[in-house]
mmCIF file of C-alpha atoms in Angstrom:
data_model
loop_
_atom_site.group_PDB
_atom_site.id
_atom_site.type_symbol
_atom_site.label_atom_id
_atom_site.label_comp_id
_atom_site.label_asym_id
_atom_site.label_seq_id
_atom_site.Cartn_x
_atom_site.Cartn_y
_atom_site.Cartn_z
ATOM 1 C CA MET X 7 32.606 -7.594 -10.742
ATOM 2 C CA SER X 8 30.676 -9.948 -13.004
ATOM 3 C CA PHE X 9 29.255 -13.429 -12.597
ATOM 4 C CA LYS X 10 27.771 -16.083 -14.837
ATOM 5 C CA MET X 11 24.094 -16.782 -14.312
ATOM 6 C CA THR X 12 23.905 -19.423 -17.052
ATOM 7 C CA ASP X 13 26.201 -20.561 -19.837
ATOM 8 C CA LYS X 14 24.822 -17.715 -21.967
ATOM 9 C CA VAL X 15 24.011 -14.955 -19.490
ATOM 10 C CA THR X 16 26.447 -12.923 -17.383
ATOM 11 C CA TRP X 17 25.592 -10.204 -14.863
ATOM 12 C CA VAL X 18 27.744 -7.145 -15.584
ATOM 13 C CA GLY X 19 26.092 -4.486 -13.400
ATOM 14 C CA LYS X 20 27.105 -2.451 -10.375
ATOM 15 C CA ILE X 21 26.327 -2.916 -6.682
ATOM 16 C CA ASP X 22 25.921 0.490 -5.025
ATOM 17 C CA TRP X 23 26.503 -0.033 -1.314
ATOM 18 C CA GLU X 24 26.542 3.692 -0.498
ATOM 19 C CA LEU X 25 23.258 4.869 -2.028
ATOM 20 C CA ARG X 26 20.875 6.253 0.587
ATOM 21 C CA ARG X 27 18.547 8.440 -1.497
ATOM 22 C CA PHE X 28 16.973 7.773 -4.899
ATOM 23 C CA HIS X 29 14.768 9.736 -7.304
ATOM 24 C CA GLY X 30 16.384 12.845 -5.914
ATOM 25 C CA ASP X 31 15.348 12.740 -2.268
ATOM 26 C CA GLU X 32 12.055 10.953 -2.905
ATOM 27 C CA TYR X 33 12.991 7.391 -1.970
ATOM 28 C CA SER X 34 15.175 6.105 0.866
ATOM 29 C CA THR X 35 17.577 3.276 0.088
ATOM 30 C CA ASP X 36 18.913 2.271 3.487
ATOM 31 C CA LYS X 37 20.069 -1.093 2.128
ATOM 32 C CA GLY X 38 21.771 0.365 -0.949
ATOM 33 C CA THR X 39 20.864 -0.946 -4.392
ATOM 34 C CA SER X 40 22.242 -2.495 -7.540
ATOM 35 C CA TYR X 41 22.026 -1.512 -11.187
ATOM 36 C CA ASN X 42 21.659 -4.818 -12.986
ATOM 37 C CA SER X 43 22.966 -5.139 -16.531
ATOM 38 C CA TYR X 44 23.052 -8.427 -18.397
ATOM 39 C CA LEU X 45 25.289 -9.683 -21.205
ATOM 40 C CA VAL X 46 23.702 -12.419 -23.318
ATOM 41 C CA ARG X 47 26.026 -14.416 -25.598
ATOM 42 C CA ASP X 48 24.558 -16.729 -28.204
ATOM 43 C CA LYS X 49 25.350 -16.597 -31.918
ATOM 44 C CA LYS X 50 24.633 -12.899 -31.429
ATOM 45 C CA THR X 51 25.659 -10.889 -28.372
ATOM 46 C CA VAL X 52 23.182 -8.641 -26.562
ATOM 47 C CA LEU X 53 23.576 -6.174 -23.690
ATOM 48 C CA ILE X 54 20.387 -5.623 -21.675
ATOM 49 C CA ASP X 55 20.362 -2.258 -19.850
ATOM 50 C CA THR X 56 23.354 -0.414 -18.395
ATOM 51 C CA VAL X 57 24.008 1.416 -15.099
ATOM 52 C CA TRP X 58 23.639 4.869 -13.563
ATOM 53 C CA GLU X 59 25.819 7.587 -15.098
ATOM 54 C CA PRO X 60 28.167 8.089 -12.084
ATOM 55 C CA TYR X 61 29.367 4.524 -12.650
ATOM 56 C CA ALA X 62 29.510 4.669 -16.456
ATOM 57 C CA HIS X 63 33.312 4.688 -16.791
ATOM 58 C CA GLU X 64 33.676 1.860 -14.275
ATOM 59 C CA PHE X 65 30.944 -0.075 -16.099
ATOM 60 C CA ILE X 66 32.639 0.296 -19.494
ATOM 61 C CA ALA X 67 36.038 -0.676 -18.050
ATOM 62 C CA ASN X 68 34.604 -3.814 -16.451
ATOM 63 C CA LEU X 69 32.624 -4.667 -19.572
ATOM 64 C CA LYS X 70 35.833 -4.523 -21.604
ATOM 65 C CA LYS X 71 37.337 -7.137 -19.297
ATOM 66 C CA GLU X 72 34.397 -9.385 -20.106
ATOM 67 C CA ILE X 73 34.133 -8.866 -23.865
ATOM 68 C CA ASP X 74 35.479 -6.890 -26.805
ATOM 69 C CA LEU X 75 32.827 -4.184 -27.055
ATOM 70 C CA LYS X 76 32.800 -4.545 -30.847
ATOM 71 C CA GLU X 77 31.331 -8.018 -30.339
ATOM 72 C CA ILE X 78 28.107 -6.530 -28.934
ATOM 73 C CA ASP X 79 25.550 -6.826 -31.721
ATOM 74 C CA TYR X 80 22.526 -5.284 -29.992
ATOM 75 C CA ILE X 81 21.691 -3.164 -26.961
ATOM 76 C CA ILE X 82 18.279 -3.460 -25.310
ATOM 77 C CA ALA X 83 17.162 -0.396 -23.357
ATOM 78 C CA GLN X 84 14.147 -1.588 -21.399
ATOM 79 C CA HIS X 85 13.625 1.739 -19.638
ATOM 80 C CA GLY X 86 15.029 5.206 -20.257
ATOM 81 C CA GLU X 87 15.383 6.291 -16.621
ATOM 82 C CA SER X 88 18.938 7.377 -15.879
ATOM 83 C CA ASP X 89 19.714 4.587 -13.423
ATOM 84 C CA HIS X 90 19.368 2.090 -16.291
ATOM 85 C CA SER X 91 20.467 4.123 -19.296
ATOM 86 C CA GLY X 92 23.145 6.354 -17.765
ATOM 87 C CA ALA X 93 26.095 4.544 -19.363
ATOM 88 C CA LEU X 94 24.577 4.467 -22.863
ATOM 89 C CA PRO X 95 26.199 7.712 -24.119
ATOM 90 C CA LEU X 96 29.687 6.540 -23.170
ATOM 91 C CA LEU X 97 29.066 3.022 -24.462
ATOM 92 C CA LEU X 98 27.772 4.229 -27.827
ATOM 93 C CA LYS X 99 30.808 6.449 -28.272
ATOM 94 C CA GLU X 100 32.819 3.223 -28.078
ATOM 95 C CA ILE X 101 30.530 1.270 -30.439
ATOM 96 C CA PRO X 102 28.620 3.861 -32.494
ATOM 97 C CA GLY X 103 25.802 2.629 -34.675
ATOM 98 C CA THR X 104 24.993 -0.377 -32.514
ATOM 99 C CA PRO X 105 21.196 -0.922 -32.687
ATOM 100 C CA VAL X 106 19.339 0.151 -29.549
ATOM 101 C CA TYR X 107 16.094 -1.779 -29.081
ATOM 102 C CA CYS X 108 13.418 0.033 -27.092
ATOM 103 C CA THR X 109 9.739 0.930 -27.167
ATOM 104 C CA LYS X 110 8.434 3.931 -29.077
ATOM 105 C CA ASN X 111 8.120 5.810 -25.796
ATOM 106 C CA GLY X 112 11.574 4.596 -24.857
ATOM 107 C CA ARG X 113 13.042 6.278 -27.895
ATOM 108 C CA LYS X 114 11.343 9.568 -27.017
ATOM 109 C CA ILE X 115 12.619 9.419 -23.442
ATOM 110 C CA LEU X 116 16.177 8.458 -24.397
ATOM 111 C CA GLU X 117 16.265 11.261 -26.972
ATOM 112 C CA GLY X 118 14.883 13.623 -24.326
ATOM 113 C CA HIS X 119 17.581 12.634 -21.854
ATOM 114 C CA TYR X 120 20.627 12.488 -24.098
ATOM 115 C CA HIS X 121 19.734 14.395 -27.306
ATOM 116 C CA GLU X 122 21.487 11.808 -29.454
ATOM 117 C CA ASP X 123 20.375 10.318 -32.770
ATOM 118 C CA TRP X 124 21.269 6.717 -32.020
ATOM 119 C CA ASN X 125 20.354 3.722 -34.183
ATOM 120 C CA PHE X 126 17.003 3.083 -32.520
ATOM 121 C CA VAL X 127 14.901 0.017 -33.288
ATOM 122 C CA GLU X 128 11.376 0.425 -31.910
ATOM 123 C CA VAL X 129 9.646 -2.721 -30.621
ATOM 124 C CA LYS X 130 6.254 -3.635 -29.195
ATOM 125 C CA THR X 131 4.737 -6.595 -27.349
ATOM 126 C CA GLY X 132 5.290 -9.827 -29.246
ATOM 127 C CA ASP X 133 8.198 -8.612 -31.352
ATOM 128 C CA THR X 134 11.157 -10.972 -31.293
ATOM 129 C CA LEU X 135 14.891 -10.901 -31.829
ATOM 130 C CA GLU X 136 16.578 -14.122 -32.932
ATOM 131 C CA ILE X 137 20.045 -14.347 -31.436
ATOM 132 C CA GLY X 138 20.902 -17.977 -32.234
ATOM 133 C CA ASP X 139 19.531 -20.916 -30.298
ATOM 134 C CA SER X 140 17.576 -18.475 -28.129
ATOM 135 C CA THR X 141 14.900 -15.953 -29.010
ATOM 136 C CA LEU X 142 14.278 -12.691 -27.178
ATOM 137 C CA THR X 143 10.607 -11.661 -26.975
ATOM 138 C CA PHE X 144 9.674 -8.132 -25.986
ATOM 139 C CA VAL X 145 6.735 -7.334 -23.689
ATOM 140 C CA GLU X 146 5.678 -3.709 -23.198
ATOM 141 C CA ALA X 147 4.945 -2.849 -19.562
ATOM 142 C CA ARG X 148 3.650 0.693 -19.846
ATOM 143 C CA MET X 149 3.525 2.591 -16.556
ATOM 144 C CA LEU X 150 5.352 -0.147 -14.663
ATOM 145 C CA HIS X 151 6.515 2.326 -13.781
ATOM 146 C CA TRP X 152 7.220 4.669 -16.746
ATOM 147 C CA PRO X 153 5.466 4.919 -20.135
ATOM 148 C CA ASP X 154 8.446 3.288 -21.876
ATOM 149 C CA SER X 155 8.986 0.317 -19.571
ATOM 150 C CA MET X 156 9.253 -3.132 -21.107
ATOM 151 C CA MET X 157 10.416 -6.645 -20.262
ATOM 152 C CA THR X 158 12.388 -9.139 -22.333
ATOM 153 C CA TYR X 159 11.890 -12.913 -22.235
ATOM 154 C CA MET X 160 14.723 -15.218 -23.268
ATOM 155 C CA SER X 161 13.737 -18.665 -24.489
ATOM 156 C CA GLY X 162 15.940 -21.643 -23.773
ATOM 157 C CA ASP X 163 17.290 -20.220 -20.521
ATOM 158 C CA ASN X 164 13.706 -19.189 -19.688
ATOM 159 C CA ILE X 165 14.696 -15.876 -18.110
ATOM 160 C CA LEU X 166 12.385 -12.879 -17.793
ATOM 161 C CA PHE X 167 14.438 -9.687 -17.736
ATOM 162 C CA SER X 168 11.798 -7.690 -15.883
ATOM 163 C CA ASN X 169 13.416 -4.274 -15.517
ATOM 164 C CA ASP X 170 11.900 -2.392 -12.535
ATOM 165 C CA ALA X 171 9.079 -4.875 -11.943
ATOM 166 C CA PHE X 172 9.742 -7.368 -9.115
ATOM 167 C CA GLY X 173 12.851 -5.463 -7.976
ATOM 168 C CA GLN X 174 14.028 -3.937 -4.713
ATOM 169 C CA HIS X 175 16.612 -1.402 -3.642
ATOM 170 C CA TYR X 176 18.761 -3.958 -1.861
ATOM 171 C CA ALA X 177 22.518 -4.414 -2.138
ATOM 172 C CA SER X 178 23.911 -7.911 -1.651
ATOM 173 C CA GLU X 179 27.005 -9.687 -2.898
ATOM 174 C CA PHE X 180 24.944 -12.887 -3.127
ATOM 175 C CA MET X 181 22.518 -11.504 -5.761
ATOM 176 C CA TYR X 182 20.051 -14.431 -5.618
ATOM 177 C CA ASN X 183 16.819 -14.642 -3.629
ATOM 178 C CA ASP X 184 17.666 -17.996 -2.043
ATOM 179 C CA LYS X 185 20.945 -16.668 -0.614
ATOM 180 C CA VAL X 186 19.806 -13.482 1.144
ATOM 181 C CA ASP X 187 17.889 -12.729 4.336
ATOM 182 C CA GLN X 188 14.266 -13.450 3.441
ATOM 183 C CA CYS X 189 12.816 -10.928 5.888
ATOM 184 C CA GLU X 190 15.016 -8.128 4.542
ATOM 185 C CA LEU X 191 14.212 -9.139 0.980
ATOM 186 C CA TYR X 192 10.458 -8.987 1.407
ATOM 187 C CA VAL X 193 10.541 -5.780 3.452
ATOM 188 C CA GLU X 194 12.442 -4.091 0.619
ATOM 189 C CA ALA X 195 10.273 -5.663 -2.105
ATOM 190 C CA LEU X 196 7.062 -4.495 -0.406
ATOM 191 C CA LYS X 197 8.494 -1.030 0.258
ATOM 192 C CA TYR X 198 9.443 -0.807 -3.434
ATOM 193 C CA TYR X 199 5.954 -1.824 -4.551
ATOM 194 C CA ALA X 200 4.169 0.432 -2.050
ATOM 195 C CA ASN X 201 6.129 3.560 -2.939
ATOM 196 C CA ILE X 202 6.598 3.112 -6.679
ATOM 197 C CA LEU X 203 4.028 0.745 -8.175
ATOM 198 C CA THR X 204 0.888 1.206 -6.052
ATOM 199 C CA PRO X 205 -0.656 3.835 -8.402
ATOM 200 C CA PHE X 206 -0.429 1.337 -11.248
ATOM 201 C CA SER X 207 -1.874 -1.692 -9.445
ATOM 202 C CA LYS X 208 -4.607 -2.312 -12.013
ATOM 203 C CA LEU X 209 -1.992 -2.258 -14.760
ATOM 204 C CA VAL X 210 0.206 -4.604 -12.706
ATOM 205 C CA THR X 211 -2.616 -7.143 -12.530
ATOM 206 C CA MET X 212 -3.417 -6.810 -16.237
ATOM 207 C CA LYS X 213 0.220 -7.123 -17.321
ATOM 208 C CA ILE X 214 0.960 -10.108 -15.096
ATOM 209 C CA ASN X 215 -2.154 -11.915 -16.293
ATOM 210 C CA GLU X 216 -1.148 -11.151 -19.874
ATOM 211 C CA VAL X 217 2.329 -12.589 -19.357
ATOM 212 C CA LEU X 218 0.944 -15.636 -17.522
ATOM 213 C CA SER X 219 -1.403 -16.284 -20.454
ATOM 214 C CA PHE X 220 1.649 -16.925 -22.644
ATOM 215 C CA ASN X 221 2.366 -20.056 -20.534
ATOM 216 C CA LEU X 222 6.098 -19.450 -20.740
ATOM 217 C CA PRO X 223 8.431 -21.630 -18.667
ATOM 218 C CA LEU X 224 10.182 -19.505 -16.058
ATOM 219 C CA SER X 225 13.533 -20.360 -14.526
ATOM 220 C CA MET X 226 14.596 -16.914 -13.409
ATOM 221 C CA ILE X 227 13.372 -13.314 -13.074
ATOM 222 C CA ALA X 228 16.305 -10.978 -13.649
ATOM 223 C CA THR X 229 15.359 -7.590 -12.210
ATOM 224 C CA SER X 230 17.062 -4.259 -12.796
ATOM 225 C CA HIS X 231 17.486 -3.509 -9.082
ATOM 226 C CA GLY X 232 18.350 -5.829 -6.243
ATOM 227 C CA ILE X 233 18.439 -9.585 -6.236
ATOM 228 C CA ILE X 234 17.581 -12.056 -9.005
ATOM 229 C CA TRP X 235 14.706 -14.468 -8.408
ATOM 230 C CA ARG X 236 15.859 -18.016 -9.229
ATOM 231 C CA ASP X 237 14.385 -20.119 -6.396
ATOM 232 C CA ASP X 238 10.670 -20.394 -7.177
ATOM 233 C CA PRO X 239 10.737 -17.120 -9.128
ATOM 234 C CA ALA X 240 6.950 -17.146 -9.433
ATOM 235 C CA GLN X 241 6.695 -16.363 -5.704
ATOM 236 C CA ILE X 242 7.268 -12.662 -6.331
ATOM 237 C CA VAL X 243 4.749 -12.716 -9.192
ATOM 238 C CA HIS X 244 2.110 -14.084 -6.811
ATOM 239 C CA LYS X 245 3.071 -11.452 -4.242
ATOM 240 C CA TYR X 246 2.592 -8.709 -6.822
ATOM 241 C CA LEU X 247 -0.882 -10.032 -7.624
ATOM 242 C CA GLU X 248 -1.650 -9.988 -3.889
ATOM 243 C CA TRP X 249 -0.230 -6.501 -3.369
ATOM 244 C CA ALA X 250 -2.069 -5.157 -6.420
ATOM 245 C CA ASN X 251 -5.422 -6.354 -5.052
ATOM 246 C CA ASP X 252 -6.160 -3.496 -2.599
ATOM 247 C CA TYR X 253 -3.699 -5.038 -0.147
ATOM 248 C CA GLN X 254 -4.076 -4.789 3.593
ATOM 249 C CA GLU X 255 -3.013 -6.605 6.742
ATOM 250 C CA ASN X 256 -4.596 -6.599 10.191
ATOM 251 C CA GLN X 257 -2.863 -3.344 11.057
ATOM 252 C CA ILE X 258 -3.843 0.188 12.034
ATOM 253 C CA SER X 259 -1.245 2.956 11.726
ATOM 254 C CA LEU X 260 -1.230 6.365 13.397
ATOM 255 C CA VAL X 261 0.808 9.023 11.596
ATOM 256 C CA TYR X 262 1.256 12.363 13.341
ATOM 257 C CA ASP X 263 3.421 15.354 14.114
ATOM 258 C CA SER X 264 3.330 17.289 17.365
ATOM 259 C CA MET X 265 4.619 20.666 18.514
ATOM 260 C CA TRP X 266 4.646 20.236 22.312
ATOM 261 C CA HIS X 267 3.679 16.547 22.589
ATOM 262 C CA GLY X 268 -0.057 17.151 22.934
ATOM 263 C CA THR X 269 -0.881 15.430 19.651
ATOM 264 C CA ARG X 270 1.564 12.628 20.494
ATOM 265 C CA ARG X 271 -0.258 12.026 23.780
ATOM 266 C CA MET X 272 -3.537 11.894 21.863
ATOM 267 C CA ALA X 273 -2.051 9.307 19.491
ATOM 268 C CA GLU X 274 -0.924 7.135 22.394
ATOM 269 C CA ALA X 275 -4.354 7.286 24.047
ATOM 270 C CA ILE X 276 -6.104 6.466 20.765
ATOM 271 C CA ALA X 277 -3.753 3.505 20.266
ATOM 272 C CA GLU X 278 -4.609 2.218 23.750
ATOM 273 C CA GLY X 279 -8.298 2.365 22.862
ATOM 274 C CA ILE X 280 -7.738 0.445 19.630
ATOM 275 C CA ARG X 281 -5.809 -2.276 21.464
ATOM 276 C CA GLU X 282 -8.492 -2.471 24.167
ATOM 277 C CA GLU X 283 -11.181 -3.053 21.555
ATOM 278 C CA ASP X 284 -9.127 -5.437 19.406
ATOM 279 C CA PRO X 285 -6.113 -7.063 21.095
ATOM 280 C CA GLU X 286 -5.264 -8.933 17.872
ATOM 281 C CA VAL X 287 -4.747 -5.898 15.634
ATOM 282 C CA THR X 288 -1.235 -4.586 15.055
ATOM 283 C CA VAL X 289 -1.060 -0.905 16.054
ATOM 284 C CA LYS X 290 1.906 1.230 14.992
ATOM 285 C CA LEU X 291 2.643 4.891 15.694
ATOM 286 C CA PHE X 292 4.855 7.070 13.498
ATOM 287 C CA ASN X 293 6.022 10.612 14.087
ATOM 288 C CA ALA X 294 6.190 11.896 10.507
ATOM 289 C CA ALA X 295 8.838 14.487 11.380
ATOM 290 C CA ILE X 296 11.427 11.908 12.465
ATOM 291 C CA THR X 297 10.429 8.693 10.654
ATOM 292 C CA ASP X 298 11.513 7.864 7.121
ATOM 293 C CA LYS X 299 8.666 8.878 4.821
ATOM 294 C CA ASN X 300 8.985 5.829 2.545
ATOM 295 C CA ASP X 301 8.847 3.476 5.519
ATOM 296 C CA ILE X 302 5.647 5.239 6.603
ATOM 297 C CA ILE X 303 4.186 4.764 3.134
ATOM 298 C CA ALA X 304 4.991 1.044 3.292
ATOM 299 C CA GLU X 305 3.212 0.793 6.651
ATOM 300 C CA ILE X 306 0.153 2.660 5.333
ATOM 301 C CA PHE X 307 0.143 0.273 2.372
ATOM 302 C CA LYS X 308 -0.045 -2.647 4.823
ATOM 303 C CA SER X 309 -2.742 -1.048 6.993
ATOM 304 C CA LYS X 310 -6.490 -1.507 6.878
ATOM 305 C CA GLY X 311 -6.936 1.755 8.746
ATOM 306 C CA VAL X 312 -4.941 4.938 9.294
ATOM 307 C CA LEU X 313 -5.327 7.905 11.623
ATOM 308 C CA PHE X 314 -3.550 11.158 10.854
ATOM 309 C CA GLY X 315 -2.802 13.687 13.553
ATOM 310 C CA SER X 316 -1.377 17.189 13.622
ATOM 311 C CA SER X 317 -1.307 20.240 15.801
ATOM 312 C CA THR X 318 -2.892 23.320 14.244
ATOM 313 C CA VAL X 319 -0.232 25.711 12.949
ATOM 314 C CA ASN X 320 -1.225 28.994 11.270
ATOM 315 C CA LYS X 321 -4.720 27.642 10.582
ATOM 316 C CA SER X 322 -3.243 24.605 8.874
ATOM 317 C CA ILE X 323 -1.325 21.364 9.520
ATOM 318 C CA GLN X 324 2.329 20.624 10.186
ATOM 319 C CA HIS X 325 4.420 20.206 7.064
ATOM 320 C CA ALA X 326 5.757 16.687 7.796
ATOM 321 C CA VAL X 327 2.230 15.301 7.917
ATOM 322 C CA GLY X 328 1.274 17.414 4.915
ATOM 323 C CA GLY X 329 4.132 15.902 2.927
ATOM 324 C CA ILE X 330 2.974 12.356 3.650
ATOM 325 C CA LEU X 331 -0.567 13.312 2.651
ATOM 326 C CA ASP X 332 0.739 14.676 -0.652
ATOM 327 C CA MET X 333 2.516 11.375 -1.272
ATOM 328 C CA ILE X 334 -0.486 9.174 -0.524
ATOM 329 C CA ARG X 335 -2.788 11.226 -2.727
ATOM 330 C CA GLY X 336 -0.626 10.339 -5.705
ATOM 331 C CA LEU X 337 -0.360 6.689 -4.669
ATOM 332 C CA ASP X 338 -4.127 6.146 -4.905
ATOM 333 C CA PHE X 339 -4.531 3.671 -2.025
ATOM 334 C CA LYS X 340 -7.745 1.639 -1.974
ATOM 335 C CA ASN X 341 -9.890 -0.105 0.643
ATOM 336 C CA LYS X 342 -8.605 1.754 3.703
ATOM 337 C CA LYS X 343 -10.505 3.454 6.516
ATOM 338 C CA ALA X 344 -9.348 6.652 8.172
ATOM 339 C CA SER X 345 -9.962 9.440 10.630
ATOM 340 C CA SER X 346 -8.034 12.360 12.138
ATOM 341 C CA PHE X 347 -7.016 13.949 15.420
ATOM 342 C CA GLY X 348 -4.977 16.866 16.734
ATOM 343 C CA SER X 349 -4.327 19.353 19.483
ATOM 344 C CA TYR X 350 -4.773 23.111 19.133
ATOM 345 C CA GLY X 351 -4.524 26.372 21.001
ATOM 346 C CA TRP X 352 -7.047 28.854 19.598
ATOM 347 C CA SER X 353 -8.376 27.935 16.153
ATOM 348 C CA GLY X 354 -8.150 24.147 15.632
ATOM 349 C CA GLU X 355 -8.506 23.752 11.859
ATOM 350 C CA SER X 356 -6.015 20.872 11.524
ATOM 351 C CA VAL X 357 -8.418 18.006 12.229
ATOM 352 C CA GLN X 358 -10.872 18.967 9.491
ATOM 353 C CA ILE X 359 -8.053 19.657 7.039
ATOM 354 C CA LEU X 360 -6.622 16.202 7.689
ATOM 355 C CA SER X 361 -10.014 14.580 7.252
ATOM 356 C CA ASP X 362 -10.700 16.451 3.999
ATOM 357 C CA ARG X 363 -7.327 15.523 2.543
ATOM 358 C CA LEU X 364 -7.691 11.874 3.520
ATOM 359 C CA GLU X 365 -11.108 11.758 1.898
ATOM 360 C CA ALA X 366 -9.731 13.428 -1.236
ATOM 361 C CA SER X 367 -7.078 10.683 -1.353
ATOM 362 C CA GLY X 368 -9.705 7.933 -1.454
ATOM 363 C CA PHE X 369 -9.799 6.894 2.194
ATOM 364 C CA GLU X 370 -13.146 6.064 3.796
ATOM 365 C CA ILE X 371 -13.698 8.487 6.693
ATOM 366 C CA VAL X 372 -15.481 6.317 9.268
ATOM 367 C CA GLN X 373 -15.930 8.893 12.039
ATOM 368 C CA PRO X 374 -15.426 12.617 12.602
ATOM 369 C CA GLY X 375 -11.995 13.600 13.861
ATOM 370 C CA ILE X 376 -11.228 14.483 17.444
ATOM 371 C CA LYS X 377 -9.407 17.567 18.762
ATOM 372 C CA ALA X 378 -8.032 18.484 22.170
ATOM 373 C CA LEU X 379 -7.311 21.964 23.541
ATOM 374 C CA TRP X 380 -3.670 22.537 24.462
ATOM 375 C CA ASN X 381 -2.136 19.616 26.345
ATOM 376 C CA PRO X 382 -4.843 16.921 26.735
ATOM 377 C CA ASP X 383 -5.861 16.330 30.345
ATOM 378 C CA GLN X 384 -7.165 13.043 31.723
ATOM 379 C CA SER X 385 -10.666 13.772 30.469
ATOM 380 C CA ALA X 386 -9.385 14.488 26.948
ATOM 381 C CA LYS X 387 -7.223 11.348 27.008
ATOM 382 C CA ALA X 388 -10.279 9.330 28.037
ATOM 383 C CA GLU X 389 -12.137 10.745 25.035
ATOM 384 C CA CYS X 390 -9.226 9.763 22.794
ATOM 385 C CA PHE X 391 -9.293 6.267 24.291
ATOM 386 C CA GLU X 392 -12.976 5.926 23.404
ATOM 387 C CA PHE X 393 -12.269 7.414 19.981
ATOM 388 C CA GLY X 394 -9.739 4.622 19.396
ATOM 389 C CA LYS X 395 -12.210 1.967 20.517
ATOM 390 C CA SER X 396 -14.824 3.366 18.151
ATOM 391 C CA PHE X 397 -12.366 3.347 15.249
ATOM 392 C CA ALA X 398 -11.486 -0.280 15.923
ATOM 393 C CA LYS X 399 -15.187 -1.207 16.041
ATOM 394 C CA SER X 400 -15.650 0.108 12.484
ATOM 395 C CA PHE X 401 -13.829 -2.994 11.210
ATOM 396 C CA LYS X 402 -16.238 -5.425 12.898
#
């Protein structure tokens, strides 16, 4: 499959309908994904990025249907991660010596992955490549989301090849933002930002403001995953600026695990108290043991407040909740309030452990946690109800 985006630019990537896990088992891709590669033909011919290694042979075969590989003058490797560079070894066996344009860090990462001495050309922000009527300008985007990441701007067609920035893991045969389900698109775009780019939010803001300062006309943002932004492409740029600014919605999320439903019953009573105090707030409950972890992260990203709950197990917390806490510590969320709760039998350490770990992750602990012995009775549920009301009041 390939399709023409403009007279000069053709998409030559791969739609992966079957993918359900990414980054090992770290990221869920329930909507599949795409590996977007772009062929630019002017007086010179340029290939921007490739595809994941399992599809390398298919990619090369399809590329040969589109062009004689010997006509490719330059390859641009915007990011060394395997989902973008995986077909490079096979491609460069076909056309050895073809210059590979990348950042200095990109060269190190590509050499580290493939242990090949390719014809690297290192570039930095502001460097250009004249390809005929159009000029390609390189923009380093360090830590968005790897040290080697960069973008490439094509004059004339006014396309920003943005690599991982502004993308989503979202498979669609339509490939353009104006042709897909808008709700699905933004759910996947926010999930992508929340799980992958949140730790680098300050850098996101700085890089976007830097690019905007160039006052470049923008007709299209060609991402490396998911759909291409052609209808008002700046809309996703504005969303990124919003998401990078300590984002929150009027939502409170409760994340818990429970051995014999005691902690679940506490969560439900706390949620009732929150709703009683503030009927307008969105309240969502997630059992960490059975809910997709990346979906939970996206909901925490949207929330102004979170409550974590766990039964006490061996003087500690349940591992599903612990895993989510490990994830959020690395994501460095800002401007969110929190507290903790949990049931116990004889020691009851879980509530304090949860509170300590939330505080260590940058959450503002607005009230001491609450614990209930064994299965909470009506009196304990009433205390949880009041606990929820008190938590809701902290936002007023």
